[in-house]
Coordinates of N, CA, C and O in Angstrom, one line a residue:
M1 N 1.0 -1.2 0.2 CA 0.3 -0.3 0.0 C 1.0 1.4 0.7 O 1.8 1.1 1.1
K2 N 0.8 2.1 -1.2 CA 1.4 3.2 -0.5 C 0.8 4.5 -0.1 O -0.4 5.1 0.5
N3 N 1.5 5.1 1.1 CA 0.9 5.8 2.1 C 1.2 8.1 1.7 O 2.2 8.0 2.5
S4 N 0.2 7.6 1.7 CA 0.0 8.8 0.5 C -1.3 9.4 0.7 O -2.3 8.9 0.9
L5 N -1.6 11.1 0.8 CA -2.9 11.3 1.5 C -4.5 10.8 0.5 O -4.7 11.0 0.9
D6 N -4.3 11.1 -0.6 CA -4.6 10.4 -1.7 C -5.2 9.0 -1.8 O -6.2 9.2 -1.7
N7 N -4.6 7.8 -1.4 CA -4.3 6.6 -1.7 C -5.9 6.8 0.0 O -6.6 5.8 -0.4
Y8 N -5.1 7.1 0.9 CA -6.1 6.8 2.2 C -7.3 8.5 1.9 O -8.8 7.1 2.6
E9 N -7.5 9.1 1.9 CA -8.4 9.2 0.7 C -9.5 8.7 -0.6 O -10.8 7.6 0.0
R10 N -8.5 8.7 -1.3 CA -10.0 7.5 -2.4 C -10.5 5.7 -1.1 O -11.0 5.6 -1.6
M11 N -9.1 5.4 -0.2 CA -10.1 4.3 -0.2 C -10.4 4.0 1.6 O -11.5 3.8 1.2
L12 N -11.1 5.2 2.1 CA -11.9 5.8 2.5 C -13.1 5.9 2.5 O -14.3 5.7 2.4
F13 N -13.1 6.5 0.8 CA -14.2 7.0 -0.1 C -15.4 5.4 -0.3 O -15.9 5.5 0.1
K14 N -14.5 5.0 -0.9 CA -15.0 4.0 -0.9 C -15.1 3.0 -0.6 O -16.6 2.1 -0.7
Y15 N -14.4 2.6 1.0 CA -15.3 2.1 2.2 C -15.9 2.9 2.2 O -17.7 1.9 2.9
L16 N -16.0 4.4 2.3 CA -17.4 4.8 2.8 C -18.8 4.9 2.1 O -20.0 4.7 2.1
S17 N -18.7 4.6 1.1 CA -20.0 4.6 0.0 C -20.1 2.4 -0.4 O -21.9 2.6 -0.4
D18 N -19.3 2.2 -0.5 CA -19.6 1.1 -0.6 C -20.3 -0.2 0.6 O -20.9 -0.3 0.2
N19 N -20.3 1.5 1.2 CA -21.0 0.4 3.1 C -22.6 1.9 3.3 O -22.5 1.1 4.7
N20 N -22.2 2.5 2.4 CA -22.9 3.0 2.0 C -23.6 4.4 4.0 O -24.7 5.2 4.3
F21 N -21.9 4.5 4.7 CA -22.1 5.5 5.1 C -22.8 7.4 4.8 O -21.7 7.8 3.6
P22 N -23.5 8.6 5.5 CA -23.6 9.3 5.0 C -22.1 9.9 5.2 O -22.2 10.7 4.0
E23 N -21.6 9.9 5.9 CA -20.1 10.7 5.5 C -19.2 10.5 4.4 O -18.7 10.7 4.2
A24 N -19.3 9.2 3.8 CA -19.6 10.0 2.2 C -19.5 10.7 1.1 O -18.8 11.0 0.1
E25 N -20.9 11.4 1.9 CA -21.0 12.8 0.6 C -19.8 13.3 1.2 O -19.9 15.2 0.0
D26 N -19.3 13.1 2.4 CA -18.6 14.7 3.5 C -17.6 15.0 2.8 O -16.3 14.5 4.2
Y27 N -17.0 15.6 2.0 CA -15.2 15.5 1.5 C -14.8 16.4 2.7 O -12.7 15.7 3.0
G28 N -14.9 17.0 3.2 CA -13.6 17.6 4.4 C -13.7 17.1 5.4 O -12.6 16.2 6.2
F29 N -15.0 15.7 5.6 CA -14.7 14.8 6.9 C -13.0 13.5 6.1 O -12.6 13.2 7.0
I30 N -14.1 13.3 5.3 CA -12.9 12.7 3.9 C -11.2 12.6 4.2 O -9.9 12.1 4.3
A31 N -11.1 13.9 3.7 CA -9.6 15.1 4.1 C -9.1 15.2 5.4 O -7.8 15.1 4.9
S32 N -9.5 15.1 6.5 CA -9.2 15.2 7.3 C -8.7 13.5 8.1 O -8.0 13.2 8.7
R33 N -10.3 12.8 8.2 CA -9.2 12.0 8.5 C -8.5 11.1 7.4 O -7.8 9.5 8.9
A34 N -7.8 11.3 6.3 CA -6.8 10.9 5.8 C -5.7 11.6 6.1 O -5.2 10.7 5.7
D35 N -5.4 13.0 6.4 CA -4.6 13.6 7.1 C -4.6 13.5 8.4 O -3.4 12.6 8.3
E36 N -5.9 12.7 9.5 CA -5.1 12.1 10.6 C -4.2 11.0 9.5 O -3.7 10.8 11.0
A37 N -5.1 10.1 9.0 CA -4.1 9.1 9.4 C -2.9 9.0 8.4 O -1.4 8.5 8.7
A38 N -2.1 9.6 7.9 CA -0.9 10.6 6.4 C 0.2 10.4 8.6 O 1.1 10.1 8.0
E39 N -0.3 11.7 9.2 CA 1.0 11.6 9.9 C 0.6 11.1 11.3 O 1.9 11.1 11.1
A40 N 0.1 9.4 11.0 CA -0.5 8.7 11.9 C 1.2 7.6 11.6 O 1.8 7.6 12.6
F41 N 0.7 8.0 10.6 CA 2.0 6.9 9.4 C 3.2 7.3 10.2 O 4.4 6.8 10.2
S42 N 3.7 8.8 10.3 CA 4.9 9.3 9.5 C 4.8 9.6 11.1 O 6.8 9.1 11.2
Q43 N 3.9 10.0 11.9 CA 5.0 9.7 13.9 C 5.7 8.9 13.7 O 6.4 8.3 15.1
A44 N 4.5 7.4 13.6 CA 4.7 6.5 13.6 C 6.0 5.5 13.3 O 7.1 5.0 14.0
R45 N 6.8 6.2 12.4 CA 7.8 6.0 12.0 C 9.1 7.0 12.3 O 9.8 6.3 11.9
L46 N 9.2 8.2 13.0 CA 9.3 8.6 13.8 C 9.6 8.3 14.6 O 10.8 8.4 15.5
N47 N 9.1 7.4 15.4 CA 8.8 6.7 16.0 C 9.6 5.0 16.5 O 9.7 5.2 17.3
G48 N 10.0 4.7 15.0 CA 11.0 3.9 15.1 C 9.7 2.6 14.8 O 10.2 1.3 15.0
K49 N 8.5 2.5 14.7 CA 8.0 1.8 14.2 C 8.3 0.8 12.5 O 8.4 1.8 11.1
N50 N 7.7 0.5 12.3 CA 8.2 -0.4 11.1 C 7.2 -0.3 9.6 O 6.2 0.1 11.1
V51 N 7.2 -0.3 8.4 CA 6.0 0.3 7.9 C 5.1 -1.0 8.0 O 4.4 0.5 8.0
T52 N 4.8 -2.2 8.7 CA 3.5 -2.3 8.1 C 3.7 -2.1 9.8 O 2.2 -1.6 9.5
E53 N 3.3 -2.0 11.3 CA 3.8 -1.3 12.7 C 2.6 -0.1 11.3 O 1.6 0.3 12.3
A54 N 3.3 0.6 10.9 CA 2.8 2.4 11.1 C 1.5 1.6 10.1 O 0.8 2.9 10.2
Q55 N 2.5 1.2 8.8 CA 0.4 1.7 8.5 C -0.2 1.1 9.5 O -1.3 1.0 8.5
E56 N -0.7 -0.3 8.9 CA -1.1 -0.5 10.5 C -2.0 0.9 11.9 O -3.6 0.6 11.7
I57 N -1.3 1.5 12.1 CA -1.9 2.4 13.2 C -1.9 3.8 11.9 O -3.1 4.2 12.3
A58 N -1.5 4.0 10.7 CA -2.7 5.1 10.3 C -3.9 4.3 9.9 O -5.4 5.5 9.8
M59 N -4.2 2.8 9.5 CA -5.3 2.7 9.4 C -6.5 3.0 10.7 O -7.5 2.8 10.1
Q60 N -6.0 2.1 11.5 CA -6.9 2.6 12.7 C -7.3 4.0 12.6 O -8.2 4.0 12.9
A61 N -6.3 4.7 12.6 CA -7.1 6.7 12.3 C -7.4 7.3 11.6 O -8.7 7.7 11.5
L62 N -7.1 5.8 10.2 CA -8.9 6.2 9.4 C -9.9 6.2 9.4 O -11.0 6.3 9.0
M63 N -9.9 4.7 10.1 CA -11.5 4.1 10.3 C -11.3 4.5 11.8 O -12.9 3.0 11.8
A64 N -11.3 4.7 12.2 CA -11.6 4.6 13.5 C -12.9 5.2 13.7 O -13.2 6.3 12.5
D65 N -13.7 4.1 14.5 CA -15.5 5.0 14.7 C -15.9 4.2 13.5 O -17.6 4.5 13.2
L66 N -16.1 3.4 12.1 CA -16.3 4.0 11.3 C -16.6 2.0 10.8 O -17.4 1.6 9.2
N67 N -17.0 0.7 12.3 CA -17.1 0.1 12.0 C -18.1 -0.5 12.5 O -18.9 -0.7 12.6
G68 N -18.8 -0.3 11.1 CA -20.4 -0.1 11.3 C -21.2 -2.1 10.7 O -22.2 -1.4 10.2
E69 N -20.5 -2.5 10.1 CA -20.8 -3.6 9.9 C -21.3 -4.6 11.1 O -20.7 -4.5 11.5
T70 N -22.8 -5.3 10.8 CA -22.7 -6.8 11.9 C -22.5 -8.0 11.7 O -22.0 -7.7 10.2
F71 N -22.4 -9.1 11.7 CA -21.6 -9.4 12.0 C -23.2 -10.8 10.6 O -22.1 -11.0 10.0
D72 N -23.6 -9.5 10.7 CA -24.8 -11.3 9.4 C -24.3 -9.4 8.5 O -24.4 -10.2 7.4
D73 N -24.2 -8.7 8.7 CA -23.5 -7.8 7.4 C -22.0 -9.0 6.4 O -22.0 -8.4 5.3
L74 N -21.3 -9.1 7.8 CA -20.1 -9.8 6.5 C -20.4 -10.9 6.1 O -19.8 -11.2 5.1
V75 N -21.9 -12.0 7.2 CA -21.9 -13.5 5.9 C -22.9 -12.5 4.7 O -21.9 -13.5 4.2
R76 N -23.4 -11.9 5.5 CA -23.7 -11.3 3.7 C -22.8 -11.1 2.3 O -22.8 -11.6 1.7
G77 N -21.4 -10.6 3.3 CA -21.1 -9.8 2.0 C -20.3 -11.1 1.2 O -19.6 -10.6 0.5
I78 N -20.0 -12.3 2.5 CA -18.6 -12.9 1.7 C -20.0 -13.5 0.3 O -19.7 -15.0 -0.3
L79 N -21.5 -14.1 1.9 CA -22.8 -15.6 0.2 C -22.1 -14.2 -1.1 O -22.6 -14.7 -1.8
E80 N -22.5 -13.9 -0.9 CA -22.7 -12.5 -2.2 C -21.6 -13.0 -4.0 O -21.8 -13.4 -4.7
N81 N -20.6 -14.1 -3.3 CA -19.5 -15.1 -3.5 C -20.5 -16.4 -4.4 O -19.8 -17.1 -4.8
Y82 N -21.5 -16.8 -3.0 CA -21.8 -18.2 -3.1 C -23.7 -18.6 -3.7 O -23.8 -19.0 -4.0
S83 N -24.3 -16.9 -3.4 CA -25.8 -17.2 -4.3 C -26.2 -16.4 -4.4 O -25.9 -14.9 -3.7
P84 N -27.9 -16.3 -4.9 CA -28.0 -14.6 -5.2 C -28.5 -13.8 -3.9 O -28.8 -14.9 -3.0
E85 N -28.6 -12.5 -3.9 CA -29.1 -12.3 -1.9 C -30.6 -13.1 -1.8 O -30.6 -12.7 -0.6
E86 N -31.7 -12.8 -2.9 CA -32.9 -13.4 -1.9 C -32.4 -14.7 -1.3 O -33.7 -14.7 -0.4
G87 N -31.6 -15.0 -1.2 CA -31.1 -16.7 -0.5 C -29.9 -16.1 0.9 O -30.0 -16.9 1.5
Y88 N -29.8 -15.1 1.1 CA -28.5 -14.8 2.0 C -30.0 -15.3 3.6 O -28.8 -15.8 3.8
D89 N -30.3 -15.0 3.6 CA -31.2 -15.4 5.4 C -31.4 -16.8 5.2 O -30.8 -17.2 6.3
F90 N -31.9 -17.1 3.4 CA -32.1 -18.9 4.4 C -30.0 -19.8 4.9 O -31.1 -20.2 6.5
F91 N -30.2 -19.1 4.2 CA -28.1 -19.8 4.2 C -27.9 -19.6 5.9 O -27.3 -20.1 6.0
I92 N -28.3 -17.9 5.6 CA -27.4 -18.0 6.9 C -27.9 -18.9 9.0 O -27.9 -18.9 9.1
A93 N -30.0 -18.6 8.0 CA -30.0 -19.2 9.1 C -30.1 -21.2 9.5 O -30.0 -22.3 10.5
D94 N -29.4 -21.5 7.8 CA -29.1 -23.2 7.6 C -27.7 -22.9 8.7 O -27.5 -23.9 8.7
M95 N -26.9 -22.4 9.1 CA -25.5 -22.9 9.2 C -25.5 -21.6 10.1 O -24.6 -21.7 11.1
E96 N -27.0 -21.7 10.8 CA -26.5 -20.7 12.4 C -25.5 -22.0 12.9 O -25.3 -21.2 13.8
E97 N -26.3 -23.0 13.2 CA -25.4 -23.9 15.0 C -23.5 -23.8 14.0 O -23.1 -23.7 14.7
R98 N -23.2 -22.9 13.2 CA -22.1 -23.3 12.3 C -21.5 -21.3 12.8 O -20.5 -21.6 12.9
L99 N -22.3 -21.1 12.6 CA -21.7 -20.0 12.9 C -21.9 -19.8 14.4 O -21.3 -17.7 14.9
E100 N -22.5 -19.6 14.7 CA -22.4 -19.8 16.5 C -21.2 -19.6 17.1 O -21.1 -18.2 18.1
D101 N -20.1 -20.4 16.5 CA -19.7 -20.6 18.2 C -18.4 -18.8 17.8 O -18.5 -17.4 18.3
L102 N -18.3 -18.2 16.8 CA -18.3 -17.8 15.7 C -19.1 -15.5 16.4 O -18.8 -14.9 16.6
R103 N -19.9 -15.7 15.9 CA -20.7 -15.0 16.3 C -20.9 -14.6 18.3 O -20.7 -13.8 18.4
E104 N -20.6 -15.8 18.8 CA -20.2 -15.1 19.7 C -19.0 -14.4 20.5 O -18.7 -13.5 20.9
R105 N -17.8 -15.3 19.4 CA -16.4 -14.4 19.5 C -16.9 -12.6 19.4 O -15.8 -12.4 19.2
Y106 N -17.1 -12.2 18.0 CA -16.7 -11.0 16.7 C -18.1 -10.3 17.9 O -19.6 -10.6 18.2
T107 N -17.4 -8.9 18.3 CA -18.6 -8.3 18.8 C -18.4 -7.1 17.8 O -17.5 -7.3 17.7
P108 N -19.2 -6.3 17.0 CA -19.0 -5.3 15.6 C -18.7 -4.8 16.4 O -19.0 -3.7 17.8
G109 N -17.3 -4.2 15.8 CA -16.9 -2.6 16.7 C -15.6 -3.3 17.3 O -14.0 -2.6 17.2
E110 N -15.7 -4.5 17.1 CA -14.6 -4.8 18.1 C -12.6 -5.3 16.8 O -12.3 -4.1 18.4
Y111 N -13.0 -5.1 16.1 CA -11.6 -5.6 15.9 C -12.0 -3.8 14.0 O -12.7 -3.3 13.9
P112 N -10.6 -3.1 14.7 CA -9.5 -2.2 13.9 C -10.7 -2.2 11.4 O -9.4 -3.1 11.7
V113 N -11.2 -2.1 11.5 CA -11.3 -2.1 9.8 C -9.7 -2.1 9.2 O -9.0 -1.4 10.2
Y114 N -9.5 -2.9 7.9 CA -8.0 -3.0 7.8 C -7.3 -4.2 9.2 O -5.6 -4.0 8.1
S115 N -6.8 -4.3 10.1 CA -7.1 -4.5 11.0 C -6.4 -5.5 10.9 O -6.8 -7.0 10.2
A116 N -5.1 -6.0 11.2 CA -4.8 -8.4 11.3 C -5.9 -9.0 12.1 O -6.4 -9.9 11.1
E117 N -6.9 -8.8 13.0 CA -7.6 -9.4 13.3 C -8.9 -9.8 12.6 O -9.1 -10.6 13.2
Y118 N -9.0 -8.3 12.3 CA -10.5 -7.9 11.6 C -9.7 -9.4 10.3 O -11.0 -10.2 9.9
D119 N -9.3 -9.0 9.9 CA -8.7 -10.1 8.4 C -8.2 -11.4 9.2 O -9.1 -12.2 8.2
A120 N -8.0 -12.0 10.7 CA -8.0 -12.9 10.3 C -9.1 -13.2 10.5 O -10.1 -14.5 10.5
F121 N -10.4 -13.3 11.5 CA -11.4 -13.6 11.6 C -12.5 -13.3 10.3 O -13.0 -14.2 10.2
K122 N -12.1 -12.0 9.3 CA -13.3 -12.5 7.6 C -12.5 -13.9 7.7 O -13.4 -14.4 6.9
T123 N -11.1 -13.9 7.5 CA -10.8 -15.5 7.1 C -11.4 -16.4 7.9 O -11.9 -17.6 6.8
E124 N -11.5 -16.6 8.9 CA -11.5 -17.7 9.6 C -13.6 -18.0 9.5 O -13.5 -18.6 8.9
L125 N -14.0 -16.8 9.5 CA -16.0 -16.9 9.1 C -15.6 -17.1 7.4 O -17.1 -17.5 7.2
L126 N -14.3 -16.4 6.7 CA -15.1 -16.9 4.6 C -15.2 -18.8 4.8 O -15.7 -19.5 4.3
G127 N -13.7 -18.8 6.4 CA -13.5 -20.4 5.5 C -15.0 -20.9 6.9 O -15.1 -22.5 5.9
V128 N -15.9 -21.0 7.4 CA -17.2 -21.8 8.4 C -17.6 -21.7 7.5 O -18.6 -22.6 6.1
I129 N -17.4 -20.6 5.6 CA -18.8 -20.6 5.1 C -18.7 -21.6 4.0 O -19.2 -22.2 2.8
D130 N -17.1 -20.5 3.7 CA -16.1 -22.5 2.1 C -16.9 -23.8 3.1 O -17.9 -24.5 1.6
D131 N -16.7 -23.9 3.7 CA -17.2 -25.5 4.5 C -19.2 -26.0 4.2 O -18.3 -26.8 3.7
Y132 N -19.4 -25.1 4.2 CA -20.5 -25.2 4.0 C -21.2 -25.4 2.9 O -21.1 -26.2 2.6
F133 N -20.5 -24.6 1.5 CA -21.4 -24.7 0.8 C -19.8 -26.5 -0.2 O -21.0 -26.5 -0.5
T134 N -19.7 -26.4 0.4 CA -18.3 -27.6 0.3 C -18.9 -28.6 -0.1 O -18.9 -29.8 0.0
T135 N -20.1 -28.8 1.6 CA -20.1 -30.0 2.4 C -21.5 -30.4 2.4 O -22.5 -31.2 2.0
Y136 N -22.3 -29.2 2.5 CA -23.6 -29.3 2.4 C -24.0 -28.9 1.0 O -25.0 -29.2 -0.1
L137 N -24.1 -28.4 0.2 CA -24.5 -27.8 -0.8 C -23.4 -28.5 -2.7 O -23.0 -26.9 -3.3
P138 N -22.8 -29.3 -3.0 CA -22.0 -29.6 -3.9 C -22.8 -29.1 -5.0 O -23.5 -29.6 -5.6
L139 N -21.3 -28.8 -5.6 CA -22.0 -28.3 -6.6 C -22.3 -29.3 -8.2 O -20.9 -30.3 -8.0

């Protein structure tokens, strides 16, 4: 990831737009938050953090308080790869037993978007859903 103000602005705008946040229309908010992220990256590097650590700090600054997804929103986002939208509720209900452990461990907003923890959680969730489809609904 290139750590520039423009990239932070584009990334935040895309996230806000894709998730229907009203802030997607507020360029001042996007510019300010992108500036905070760029500054957080620079400060982290000055404090001796490696690039990966500094990027994570910048992403936390960029996405602070924007974890608007619920557990079911995450599941629906993954289901886009497997089924038409009208089937989402059926599959979520049918997978409930498999999803129960993850649902108990995940609290919306617990992991900052783009953090390693968030990516790990989404990867685990993807694995559960993929296993469901390959086990119960083979093509």
